[in-house]
Amino acid sequence: MTPTPTADQALNVLGAPLHLCSCEPMTGWFRDGSCRTNGADLGRHTVCCVVDERFLSYTRAQGNDLSTPAPAYGFPGLRPGDHWCVCAQRWLEAYEDGVPPAVRLDACEQSTLEVIPLEVLQAHAAEG
């Protein structure tokens, strides 16, 4: 079994060191601000998105409400403009349905490329 890379060892989709996605709100499978993953993360939370209202509405309609706070889990609820580690398959579904949020390539973990082609991610890269 391959050990999980630490945050400073993980690579992004461009082959460079993985940047943090967000610490406010705190995101990531490990809740360390990074979109890195391991074998226990069945959803593969590796795509760092800049969420917008279209995506938040879309994912709520799919049964995953990211807008409503869940204080019991320390989750404040997302607002447009927040950065969040999204499941690669959910991002791909949103892309196929015409509502993909922008992505931060420097903060998308490299294994994302097993689900989403780099060219597709690059076409939806966040500005700046």
PDB file of N, CA and C in Angstrom, residues 23-27 31 68-78 84:
ATOM      1  N   CYS A  23      -8.545  27.639   3.546  1.00  0.00           N
ATOM      2  CA  CYS A  23      -8.597  27.397   4.988  1.00  0.00           C
ATOM      3  C   CYS A  23      -9.760  28.149   5.619  1.00  0.00           C
ATOM      4  N   GLU A  24     -10.427  28.997   4.842  1.00  0.00           N
ATOM      5  CA  GLU A  24     -11.619  29.729   5.298  1.00  0.00           C
ATOM      6  C   GLU A  24     -12.618  29.779   4.167  1.00  0.00           C
ATOM      7  N   PRO A  25     -13.550  28.856   4.089  1.00  0.00           N
ATOM      8  CA  PRO A  25     -13.748  27.750   5.037  1.00  0.00           C
ATOM      9  C   PRO A  25     -12.709  26.654   4.831  1.00  0.00           C
ATOM     10  N   MET A  26     -12.460  25.902   5.907  1.00  0.00           N
ATOM     11  CA  MET A  26     -11.502  24.797   5.840  1.00  0.00           C
ATOM     12  C   MET A  26     -12.069  23.704   4.945  1.00  0.00           C
ATOM     13  N   THR A  27     -11.264  23.255   4.008  1.00  0.00           N
ATOM     14  CA  THR A  27     -11.722  22.271   3.031  1.00  0.00           C
ATOM     15  C   THR A  27     -10.760  21.103   2.959  1.00  0.00           C
ATOM     16  N   ARG A  31      -9.299  17.909   5.788  1.00  0.00           N
ATOM     17  CA  ARG A  31      -9.649  19.175   6.449  1.00  0.00           C
ATOM     18  C   ARG A  31      -8.383  19.920   6.870  1.00  0.00           C
ATOM     19  N   THR A  68     -26.016  25.278   2.808  1.00  0.00           N
ATOM     20  CA  THR A  68     -26.609  25.340   4.137  1.00  0.00           C
ATOM     21  C   THR A  68     -25.581  25.003   5.209  1.00  0.00           C
ATOM     22  N   PRO A  69     -25.424  25.876   6.206  1.00  0.00           N
ATOM     23  CA  PRO A  69     -24.481  25.577   7.286  1.00  0.00           C
ATOM     24  C   PRO A  69     -24.875  24.300   8.027  1.00  0.00           C
ATOM     25  N   ALA A  70     -23.861  23.577   8.478  1.00  0.00           N
ATOM     26  CA  ALA A  70     -24.053  22.383   9.316  1.00  0.00           C
ATOM     27  C   ALA A  70     -23.129  22.543  10.518  1.00  0.00           C
ATOM     28  N   PRO A  71     -23.551  23.324  11.507  1.00  0.00           N
ATOM     29  CA  PRO A  71     -22.687  23.620  12.656  1.00  0.00           C
ATOM     30  C   PRO A  71     -22.168  22.385  13.381  1.00  0.00           C
ATOM     31  N   ALA A  72     -22.935  21.315  13.402  1.00  0.00           N
ATOM     32  CA  ALA A  72     -22.501  20.096  14.080  1.00  0.00           C
ATOM     33  C   ALA A  72     -21.216  19.534  13.480  1.00  0.00           C
ATOM     34  N   TYR A  73     -20.980  19.867  12.210  1.00  0.00           N
ATOM     35  CA  TYR A  73     -19.775  19.395  11.520  1.00  0.00           C
ATOM     36  C   TYR A  73     -18.767  20.517  11.314  1.00  0.00           C
ATOM     37  N   GLY A  74     -19.029  21.670  11.900  1.00  0.00           N
ATOM     38  CA  GLY A  74     -18.129  22.806  11.728  1.00  0.00           C
ATOM     39  C   GLY A  74     -18.146  23.351  10.316  1.00  0.00           C
ATOM     40  N   PHE A  75     -19.256  23.138   9.603  1.00  0.00           N
ATOM     41  CA  PHE A  75     -19.366  23.571   8.206  1.00  0.00           C
ATOM     42  C   PHE A  75     -20.213  24.836   8.127  1.00  0.00           C
ATOM     43  N   PRO A  76     -19.628  25.944   7.649  1.00  0.00           N
ATOM     44  CA  PRO A  76     -20.352  27.216   7.637  1.00  0.00           C
ATOM     45  C   PRO A  76     -21.322  27.388   6.467  1.00  0.00           C
ATOM     46  N   GLY A  77     -21.287  26.481   5.497  1.00  0.00           N
ATOM     47  CA  GLY A  77     -22.056  26.680   4.263  1.00  0.00           C
ATOM     48  C   GLY A  77     -21.230  27.534   3.317  1.00  0.00           C
ATOM     49  N   LEU A  78     -21.293  27.208   2.045  1.00  0.00           N
ATOM     50  CA  LEU A  78     -20.497  27.938   1.053  1.00  0.00           C
ATOM     51  C   LEU A  78     -21.290  29.059   0.423  1.00  0.00           C
ATOM     52  N   TRP A  84     -13.348  25.484  -2.661  1.00  0.00           N
ATOM     53  CA  TRP A  84     -13.767  24.237  -2.016  1.00  0.00           C
ATOM     54  C   TRP A  84     -13.256  23.046  -2.805  1.00  0.00           C
TER      55      TRP A  84
END
